[in-house]
Amino acid sequence: MMIVLSCSYLPDEEGTLYEPKTETGDYAIYYSGSIQPENAFIMIPGGLVDPYAYACWIRDLVREDSSFAVVLMKYPSNLAIANIGKVKKIMDELAGFTHWAVGGHSLGGVVAATTLDDNRELFDGLVLMASWSREAADLSDWEGTVLSIYASEDSLATEEEVQENSNFLPAGVQIDSPNIIPDGDRRTYYYRIAGGNHSGFGCYGLQDGDGTPWITSEAQQELMITVMKSYFESLW
Amino acid sequence: MIWILLIMSGACYTQDRITVDVNGWINYRLATGALQFDPGPNGAGLAVGMAYPVKGSISGKSSVEFGAAGTGNFMAFTVGLQNESRSPRNRLVGRTGAGVLQGIMLYRPAPLYVWGLDMTSMIGYELKNRSVPGMFAGIRYYGIPGYAKISEVNRFLDLRIGMIYLF
């Protein structure tokens, strides 16, 4: 049982090496062009998901927008929850970036929200993918903006759970189009991907217990990329 | 220093019995790839092992391990040889050895092969019941060849520091 519970999901496109600009045992950095941008989005993988399972859409995200880099975090056991302080440590190490946003998928989103709550002054934005913040990291009075992306067929982080935990984020607004339009005091943008599921936020096949999607993971990730680009444009 | 002196002292001891040990450790990554300096915490592990007399102070060792290392969690089997030294006057026991590791990284949908080489030294204090609580430290170089399709960071050099109990 312990062995099964310890298995991580590998990228399903094994065989393809998405070459980052920089890579260490702790992170991989992706951006387009030859000059490192000033802005960086730190991406925290979901629990027991290999970080490179997100490289498929990160590559496309930075290819379409050269104004920011993505720092893909790596964790021992692929469990970010066991090392919440690591993001701050890596930020201190990567002094070349001046503006930061943090985000994550599933359990990685919880870690992202906790990291932000511990270092509120350091971040401009938060991106939650099939995730939420908790009472222990109540961000309802945080003055930054949040993008919360969730999927209708997600059985592991359901729409109901996203809504139930919305109290721990700044007041929000549902957006139907993946184009962010700043909306006064409502600083959390909820974007629902119809037909998507939990596993579609990465490229690692169907996760145990997840719902059956009726759009492809490529289609789900195209929507993610569009809304994230729009969000980062509103930030930086 | 005491540790090294004990091992070098020639206070060799003929291991006369099979010992079983339980040990746990933390990994501190020293390098990745072809020994590129890349320090940072790198997981932890647990093992159950045994040592059996071979000749004089030399004993064979083997263990079953479960832990986190490099790119994820693993299960592995190790075999090796070690030299045991004892200082009966102050009841210290020292062991230094080397081994090879063969195992699997625990991935879905299929595991990946992991191999490794390590050198470890331990020092412990023998209790009246002959059991020996102690500490150990060592280095381990290991690689996950199948992960090379995903990332260039697929080989690691770790410093391992842990606790051991010999029965």
Short mmCIF file of C-alpha atoms in Angstrom, two decimals:
data_model
loop_
_atom_site.label_atom_id
_atom_site.label_comp_id
_atom_site.label_asym_id
_atom_site.label_seq_id
_atom_site.Cartn_x
_atom_site.Cartn_y
_atom_site.Cartn_z
CA MET A 1 0.00 0.00 0.00
CA MET A 2 2.77 2.41 1.00
CA ILE A 3 4.56 1.70 -2.27
CA VAL A 4 1.48 2.40 -4.36
CA LEU A 5 0.87 5.61 -2.44
CA SER A 6 4.47 6.68 -3.06
CA CYS A 7 4.36 6.42 -6.84
CA SER A 8 4.61 9.64 -8.83
CA TYR A 9 2.98 10.23 -12.18
CA LEU A 10 5.51 10.55 -14.98
CA PRO A 11 4.90 12.79 -18.00
CA ASP A 12 2.94 10.85 -20.57
CA GLU A 13 5.03 12.31 -23.34
CA GLU A 14 8.11 10.52 -22.13
CA GLY A 15 10.78 10.69 -24.77
CA THR A 16 10.39 14.39 -25.34
CA LEU A 17 12.91 16.55 -23.58
CA TYR A 18 11.46 20.03 -23.12
CA GLU A 19 14.71 21.83 -22.66
CA PRO A 20 14.63 24.52 -20.02
CA LYS A 21 17.05 27.46 -20.06
CA THR A 22 18.43 26.47 -16.68
CA GLU A 23 18.01 23.29 -14.72
CA THR A 24 19.18 22.14 -11.30
CA GLY A 25 18.06 19.53 -8.82
CA ASP A 26 15.67 22.12 -7.34
CA TYR A 27 14.08 23.85 -10.32
CA ALA A 28 13.92 24.29 -14.08
CA ILE A 29 13.52 27.72 -15.67
CA TYR A 30 11.72 28.29 -18.97
CA TYR A 31 11.51 31.47 -21.01
CA SER A 32 11.71 32.45 -24.64
CA GLY A 33 14.38 34.64 -26.17
CA SER A 34 17.93 35.07 -25.04
CA ILE A 35 17.42 37.68 -22.33
CA GLN A 36 16.04 36.63 -18.98
CA PRO A 37 12.80 38.52 -18.24
CA GLU A 38 12.36 40.45 -14.99
CA ASN A 39 9.09 38.71 -14.17
CA ALA A 40 8.80 35.13 -13.03
CA PHE A 41 5.95 32.76 -12.31
CA ILE A 42 6.82 29.98 -9.88
CA MET A 43 4.92 26.79 -10.69
CA ILE A 44 4.50 24.19 -7.92
CA PRO A 45 3.54 20.70 -9.13
CA GLY A 46 0.68 18.71 -7.69
CA GLY A 47 1.38 16.03 -5.08
CA LEU A 48 3.15 12.97 -6.47
CA VAL A 49 3.24 14.39 -9.98
CA ASP A 50 6.62 14.65 -11.68
CA PRO A 51 7.32 18.35 -12.34
CA TYR A 52 8.03 17.78 -16.01
CA ALA A 53 4.42 16.67 -16.46
CA TYR A 54 3.72 20.42 -16.65
CA ALA A 55 6.49 21.23 -19.11
CA CYS A 56 4.18 20.52 -22.06
CA TRP A 57 2.09 23.66 -21.52
CA ILE A 58 4.80 25.74 -19.82
CA ARG A 59 6.79 25.51 -23.04
CA ASP A 60 3.84 26.87 -25.03
CA LEU A 61 3.05 29.54 -22.43
CA VAL A 62 6.52 31.08 -22.54
CA ARG A 63 6.77 30.64 -26.28
CA GLU A 64 3.74 32.88 -26.73
CA ASP A 65 4.81 35.51 -24.21
CA SER A 66 8.42 36.49 -23.58
CA SER A 67 7.66 38.96 -20.80
CA PHE A 68 7.97 36.40 -18.03
CA ALA A 69 9.78 33.20 -17.12
CA VAL A 70 8.36 30.11 -15.47
CA VAL A 71 10.31 28.57 -12.62
CA LEU A 72 9.18 24.96 -12.30
CA MET A 73 9.86 23.69 -8.79
CA LYS A 74 11.14 20.22 -7.92
CA TYR A 75 10.67 18.50 -4.56
CA PRO A 76 11.99 15.30 -2.97
CA SER A 77 9.27 12.64 -3.24
CA ASN A 78 7.41 15.10 -5.49
CA LEU A 79 5.62 16.42 -2.42
CA ALA A 80 5.76 20.19 -2.12
CA ILE A 81 3.67 20.08 1.04
CA ALA A 82 6.66 18.58 2.86
CA ASN A 83 8.84 21.60 2.10
CA ILE A 84 6.75 24.77 2.08
CA GLY A 85 9.74 27.05 2.68
CA LYS A 86 11.57 26.00 -0.47
CA VAL A 87 10.02 28.60 -2.79
CA LYS A 88 11.33 31.48 -0.70
CA LYS A 89 14.78 29.91 -0.62
CA ILE A 90 14.84 29.55 -4.40
CA MET A 91 13.61 33.14 -4.83
CA ASP A 92 16.53 34.35 -2.75
CA GLU A 93 18.82 32.35 -4.99
CA LEU A 94 17.32 33.69 -8.25
CA ALA A 95 18.11 37.32 -7.71
CA GLY A 96 17.78 38.25 -11.40
CA PHE A 97 13.99 38.38 -11.22
CA THR A 98 12.27 41.41 -9.72
CA HIS A 99 8.55 40.61 -9.92
CA TRP A 100 7.03 37.34 -8.83
CA ALA A 101 3.83 35.37 -9.02
CA VAL A 102 3.35 31.92 -7.59
CA GLY A 103 0.92 29.16 -8.38
CA GLY A 104 0.36 25.49 -8.40
CA HIS A 105 -1.79 22.58 -9.33
CA SER A 106 -3.85 20.73 -6.72
CA LEU A 107 -1.73 20.29 -3.57
CA GLY A 108 0.85 22.54 -5.22
CA GLY A 109 -1.74 25.32 -5.24
CA VAL A 110 -2.27 24.93 -1.52
CA VAL A 111 1.48 25.27 -1.03
CA ALA A 112 1.52 28.32 -3.32
CA ALA A 113 -1.22 30.02 -1.29
CA THR A 114 0.59 29.20 1.96
CA THR A 115 3.87 30.51 0.56
CA LEU A 116 2.18 33.71 -0.50
CA ASP A 117 0.54 34.13 2.89
CA ASP A 118 3.95 33.77 4.54
CA ASN A 119 5.56 36.31 2.18
CA ARG A 120 2.74 38.60 1.07
CA GLU A 121 4.95 41.54 0.16
CA LEU A 122 7.01 39.50 -2.31
CA PHE A 123 4.29 38.45 -4.74
CA ASP A 124 2.16 40.26 -7.30
CA GLY A 125 -0.08 37.33 -8.16
CA LEU A 126 -1.34 33.84 -7.35
CA VAL A 127 -2.55 31.21 -9.82
CA LEU A 128 -4.53 28.27 -8.46
CA MET A 129 -5.19 25.31 -10.75
CA ALA A 130 -7.77 22.92 -9.36
CA SER A 131 -6.88 24.20 -5.94
CA TRP A 132 -7.71 26.68 -3.19
CA SER A 133 -6.40 28.39 -0.11
CA ARG A 134 -7.25 27.27 3.41
CA GLU A 135 -8.19 28.91 6.66
CA ALA A 136 -4.57 28.62 7.78
CA ALA A 137 -3.60 30.81 4.80
CA ASP A 138 -6.52 33.20 4.69
CA LEU A 139 -5.78 35.60 1.84
CA SER A 140 -9.16 37.33 1.82
CA ASP A 141 -7.55 40.65 2.78
CA TRP A 142 -4.56 40.30 0.44
CA GLU A 143 -4.37 43.22 -1.98
CA GLY A 144 -3.03 41.32 -4.97
CA THR A 145 -5.06 39.52 -7.62
CA VAL A 146 -5.69 35.79 -7.91
CA LEU A 147 -6.51 33.59 -10.88
CA SER A 148 -8.38 30.40 -9.94
CA ILE A 149 -8.78 27.92 -12.79
CA TYR A 150 -10.91 24.84 -12.26
CA ALA A 151 -12.52 22.20 -14.43
CA SER A 152 -16.07 20.91 -14.61
CA GLU A 153 -15.20 17.21 -14.74
CA ASP A 154 -12.62 17.33 -11.96
CA SER A 155 -13.51 14.72 -9.33
CA LEU A 156 -10.45 15.38 -7.18
CA ALA A 157 -10.85 19.14 -6.70
CA THR A 158 -14.50 19.73 -7.44
CA GLU A 159 -16.23 22.97 -8.38
CA GLU A 160 -18.07 22.81 -5.03
CA GLU A 161 -14.80 22.62 -3.11
CA VAL A 162 -13.39 25.57 -5.06
CA GLN A 163 -16.48 27.60 -4.19
CA GLU A 164 -16.57 26.46 -0.55
CA ASN A 165 -13.01 27.69 -0.03
CA SER A 166 -13.47 30.99 -1.86
CA ASN A 167 -13.80 32.75 1.51
CA PHE A 168 -10.04 32.44 1.93
CA LEU A 169 -9.32 34.42 -1.24
CA PRO A 170 -10.07 38.05 -2.08
CA ALA A 171 -13.63 38.70 -3.25
CA GLY A 172 -14.03 37.23 -6.70
CA VAL A 173 -15.74 37.34 -10.02
CA GLN A 174 -16.51 34.52 -12.44
CA ILE A 175 -15.11 35.15 -15.91
CA ASP A 176 -16.62 33.40 -18.90
CA SER A 177 -14.00 34.45 -21.40
CA PRO A 178 -10.31 33.71 -20.80
CA ASN A 179 -9.59 37.42 -21.10
CA ILE A 180 -9.09 39.14 -17.77
CA ILE A 181 -10.67 42.54 -17.37
CA PRO A 182 -9.78 44.15 -14.02
CA ASP A 183 -12.94 44.51 -11.97
CA GLY A 184 -12.48 47.00 -9.14
CA ASP A 185 -12.41 45.42 -5.73
CA ARG A 186 -13.12 41.91 -6.97
CA ARG A 187 -9.63 40.58 -7.26
CA THR A 188 -10.04 36.83 -7.65
CA TYR A 189 -10.88 35.71 -11.18
CA TYR A 190 -12.56 32.31 -11.34
CA TYR A 191 -12.27 30.62 -14.70
CA ARG A 192 -14.15 27.36 -15.27
CA ILE A 193 -12.99 25.02 -18.01
CA ALA A 194 -16.04 23.16 -19.22
CA GLY A 195 -15.23 19.53 -20.01
CA GLY A 196 -11.78 19.58 -18.42
CA ASN A 197 -10.61 17.45 -15.50
CA HIS A 198 -7.93 17.35 -12.79
CA SER A 199 -5.35 15.48 -14.86
CA GLY A 200 -5.75 17.88 -17.78
CA PHE A 201 -3.78 20.53 -15.88
CA GLY A 202 -0.72 18.44 -16.68
CA CYS A 203 0.42 15.81 -19.17
CA TYR A 204 0.50 12.61 -17.16
CA GLY A 205 -2.51 10.56 -18.21
CA LEU A 206 -5.63 10.03 -16.16
CA GLN A 207 -5.12 10.33 -12.41
CA ASP A 208 -6.79 7.73 -10.18
CA GLY A 209 -10.23 8.90 -9.10
CA ASP A 210 -10.44 11.70 -11.63
CA GLY A 211 -13.51 12.37 -13.76
CA THR A 212 -13.80 11.66 -17.46
CA PRO A 213 -13.15 14.77 -19.55
CA TRP A 214 -15.06 15.59 -22.71
CA ILE A 215 -12.38 17.87 -24.09
CA THR A 216 -8.79 16.88 -24.78
CA SER A 217 -6.02 17.83 -22.38
CA GLU A 218 -4.52 19.89 -25.24
CA ALA A 219 -7.76 21.87 -25.49
CA GLN A 220 -7.84 22.34 -21.71
CA GLN A 221 -4.25 23.55 -21.70
CA GLU A 222 -4.88 25.98 -24.57
CA LEU A 223 -7.57 27.61 -22.44
CA MET A 224 -5.24 27.62 -19.43
CA ILE A 225 -2.51 29.29 -21.47
CA THR A 226 -4.87 31.95 -22.82
CA VAL A 227 -6.27 32.89 -19.43
CA MET A 228 -2.86 32.81 -17.75
CA LYS A 229 -1.32 35.03 -20.44
CA SER A 230 -4.18 37.48 -19.99
CA TYR A 231 -3.73 37.36 -16.22
CA PHE A 232 0.02 37.98 -16.37
CA GLU A 233 -0.56 40.87 -18.79
CA SER A 234 -2.87 42.40 -16.19
CA LEU A 235 -0.17 41.92 -13.53
CA TRP A 236 2.97 42.98 -15.32
CA MET B 1 38.27 12.04 14.05
CA ILE B 2 37.79 9.31 16.66
CA TRP B 3 35.85 7.48 14.05
CA ILE B 4 38.65 7.58 11.50
CA LEU B 5 41.26 6.64 14.11
CA LEU B 6 39.18 3.69 15.16
CA ILE B 7 38.85 2.44 11.62
CA MET B 8 42.54 3.00 10.88
CA SER B 9 43.76 1.63 14.18
CA GLY B 10 43.87 -1.91 12.97
CA ALA B 11 41.74 -2.93 15.90
CA CYS B 12 40.23 -5.45 13.58
CA TYR B 13 37.66 -7.77 14.87
CA THR B 14 36.42 -11.06 13.54
CA GLN B 15 32.73 -10.71 13.07
CA ASP B 16 31.37 -13.87 14.59
CA ARG B 17 27.66 -13.51 14.03
CA ILE B 18 25.06 -12.28 11.64
CA THR B 19 23.78 -8.86 12.56
CA VAL B 20 20.56 -7.25 11.50
CA ASP B 21 20.26 -3.49 11.33
CA VAL B 22 17.63 -0.85 10.94
CA ASN B 23 18.70 2.54 9.72
CA GLY B 24 17.29 5.83 8.58
CA TRP B 25 18.98 8.80 6.94
CA ILE B 26 18.61 12.13 5.24
CA ASN B 27 20.21 12.96 1.90
CA TYR B 28 22.01 16.18 1.19
CA ARG B 29 22.63 16.57 -2.52
CA LEU B 30 26.18 17.62 -3.34
CA ALA B 31 26.10 17.43 -7.12
CA THR B 32 23.99 16.47 -10.10
CA GLY B 33 24.91 15.15 -13.52
CA ALA B 34 28.61 14.75 -14.13
CA LEU B 35 29.45 16.03 -10.65
CA GLN B 36 28.20 19.57 -11.18
CA PHE B 37 28.00 21.30 -7.77
CA ASP B 38 24.30 21.58 -6.94
CA PRO B 39 23.75 21.48 -3.17
CA GLY B 40 20.42 21.04 -1.46
CA PRO B 41 18.29 18.73 0.67
CA ASN B 42 17.39 15.63 -1.29
CA GLY B 43 15.03 13.41 0.65
CA ALA B 44 15.39 10.69 3.21
CA GLY B 45 15.23 6.93 3.49
CA LEU B 46 14.83 3.85 5.64
CA ALA B 47 16.47 0.45 5.34
CA VAL B 48 16.57 -2.95 6.95
CA GLY B 49 19.84 -4.75 6.44
CA MET B 50 22.02 -7.58 7.57
CA ALA B 51 25.72 -8.33 7.73
CA TYR B 52 27.23 -11.80 7.65
CA PRO B 53 30.81 -12.93 8.32
CA VAL B 54 33.00 -13.46 5.25
CA LYS B 55 36.59 -13.55 6.45
CA GLY B 56 38.22 -11.99 9.48
CA SER B 57 36.93 -8.47 9.94
CA ILE B 58 35.34 -8.43 6.50
CA SER B 59 31.64 -9.03 6.29
CA GLY B 60 29.11 -8.98 3.51
CA LYS B 61 26.15 -6.68 3.81
CA SER B 62 22.81 -6.38 2.14
CA SER B 63 19.74 -4.28 2.69
CA VAL B 64 16.33 -3.42 1.42
CA GLU B 65 15.68 0.31 1.19
CA PHE B 66 12.75 2.63 0.72
CA GLY B 67 13.16 6.34 0.40
CA ALA B 68 13.16 9.54 -1.53
CA ALA B 69 16.08 10.44 -3.71
CA GLY B 70 16.76 12.50 -6.78
CA THR B 71 13.60 12.59 -8.82
CA GLY B 72 11.15 10.71 -6.61
CA ASN B 73 10.66 7.74 -4.33
CA PHE B 74 12.48 4.47 -4.74
CA MET B 75 12.76 0.90 -3.51
CA ALA B 76 16.10 -0.82 -3.81
CA PHE B 77 18.27 -3.72 -2.81
CA THR B 78 21.92 -3.13 -1.90
CA VAL B 79 24.84 -5.53 -1.51
CA GLY B 80 28.40 -4.83 -0.49
CA LEU B 81 31.37 -5.52 1.72
CA GLN B 82 32.52 -3.81 4.88
CA ASN B 83 35.32 -3.89 7.38
CA GLU B 84 34.48 -3.96 11.05
CA SER B 85 36.68 -2.63 13.83
CA ARG B 86 36.04 -2.79 17.54
CA SER B 87 37.55 -1.20 20.55
CA PRO B 88 36.51 -3.52 23.41
CA ARG B 89 37.92 -1.18 26.05
CA ASN B 90 35.48 1.60 25.28
CA ARG B 91 32.90 -0.57 23.53
CA LEU B 92 33.07 1.34 20.24
CA VAL B 93 32.20 -0.38 16.99
CA GLY B 94 33.14 0.99 13.58
CA ARG B 95 32.26 -0.19 10.12
CA THR B 96 33.37 1.11 6.75
CA GLY B 97 32.11 -0.37 3.55
CA ALA B 98 31.05 0.01 -0.03
CA GLY B 99 28.09 -1.30 -1.91
CA VAL B 100 26.05 -1.27 -5.05
CA LEU B 101 22.37 -0.45 -5.32
CA GLN B 102 19.83 -1.83 -7.73
CA GLY B 103 16.24 -0.75 -7.59
CA ILE B 104 13.26 0.98 -9.06
CA MET B 105 11.99 4.53 -8.94
CA LEU B 106 8.33 4.37 -8.03
CA TYR B 107 6.55 5.88 -11.01
CA ARG B 108 3.26 5.45 -12.77
CA PRO B 109 2.45 4.05 -15.21
CA ALA B 110 5.72 2.07 -14.96
CA PRO B 111 8.73 2.23 -12.64
CA LEU B 112 12.17 3.31 -13.80
CA TYR B 113 15.41 1.51 -13.06
CA VAL B 114 17.82 3.13 -10.59
CA TRP B 115 21.41 2.10 -9.87
CA GLY B 116 23.93 3.40 -7.39
CA LEU B 117 27.32 3.07 -5.71
CA ASP B 118 27.99 4.08 -2.16
CA MET B 119 30.59 4.25 0.56
CA THR B 120 29.51 4.45 4.16
CA SER B 121 31.13 4.55 7.57
CA MET B 122 29.42 4.08 10.90
CA ILE B 123 30.34 4.29 14.51
CA GLY B 124 28.33 2.90 17.38
CA TYR B 125 28.42 1.96 21.03
CA GLU B 126 27.91 -1.64 22.02
CA LEU B 127 25.37 -2.14 24.78
CA LYS B 128 25.40 -5.01 27.24
CA ASN B 129 22.90 -6.95 25.15
CA ARG B 130 25.36 -6.66 22.20
CA SER B 131 23.09 -4.37 20.23
CA VAL B 132 24.76 -1.26 18.84
CA PRO B 133 23.08 2.10 18.38
CA GLY B 134 25.14 4.37 16.19
CA MET B 135 25.45 6.98 13.49
CA PHE B 136 26.63 6.74 9.95
CA ALA B 137 27.63 8.96 7.08
CA GLY B 138 28.53 8.27 3.51
CA ILE B 139 28.26 9.30 -0.08
CA ARG B 140 26.14 7.75 -2.78
CA TYR B 141 26.23 8.30 -6.51
CA TYR B 142 23.17 7.08 -8.34
CA GLY B 143 21.44 7.45 -11.64
CA ILE B 144 18.08 6.90 -13.25
CA PRO B 145 18.90 6.25 -16.92
CA GLY B 146 15.26 6.19 -18.05
CA TYR B 147 14.73 9.69 -16.67
CA ALA B 148 17.25 11.04 -19.18
CA LYS B 149 14.39 11.18 -21.68
CA ILE B 150 12.68 13.70 -19.41
CA SER B 151 15.47 15.72 -17.84
CA GLU B 152 19.20 16.12 -17.98
CA VAL B 153 19.21 16.06 -14.18
CA ASN B 154 19.07 12.30 -13.73
CA ARG B 155 22.26 11.52 -11.79
CA PHE B 156 22.99 12.62 -8.25
CA LEU B 157 25.77 12.61 -5.67
CA ASP B 158 24.31 12.67 -2.18
CA LEU B 159 25.83 12.93 1.27
CA ARG B 160 23.88 10.58 3.53
CA ILE B 161 23.77 11.08 7.28
CA GLY B 162 21.74 8.82 9.50
CA MET B 163 21.15 6.69 12.55
CA ILE B 164 21.60 2.94 12.72
CA TYR B 165 20.77 0.22 15.21
CA LEU B 166 22.50 -3.15 14.99
CA PHE B 167 20.92 -6.19 16.59
#
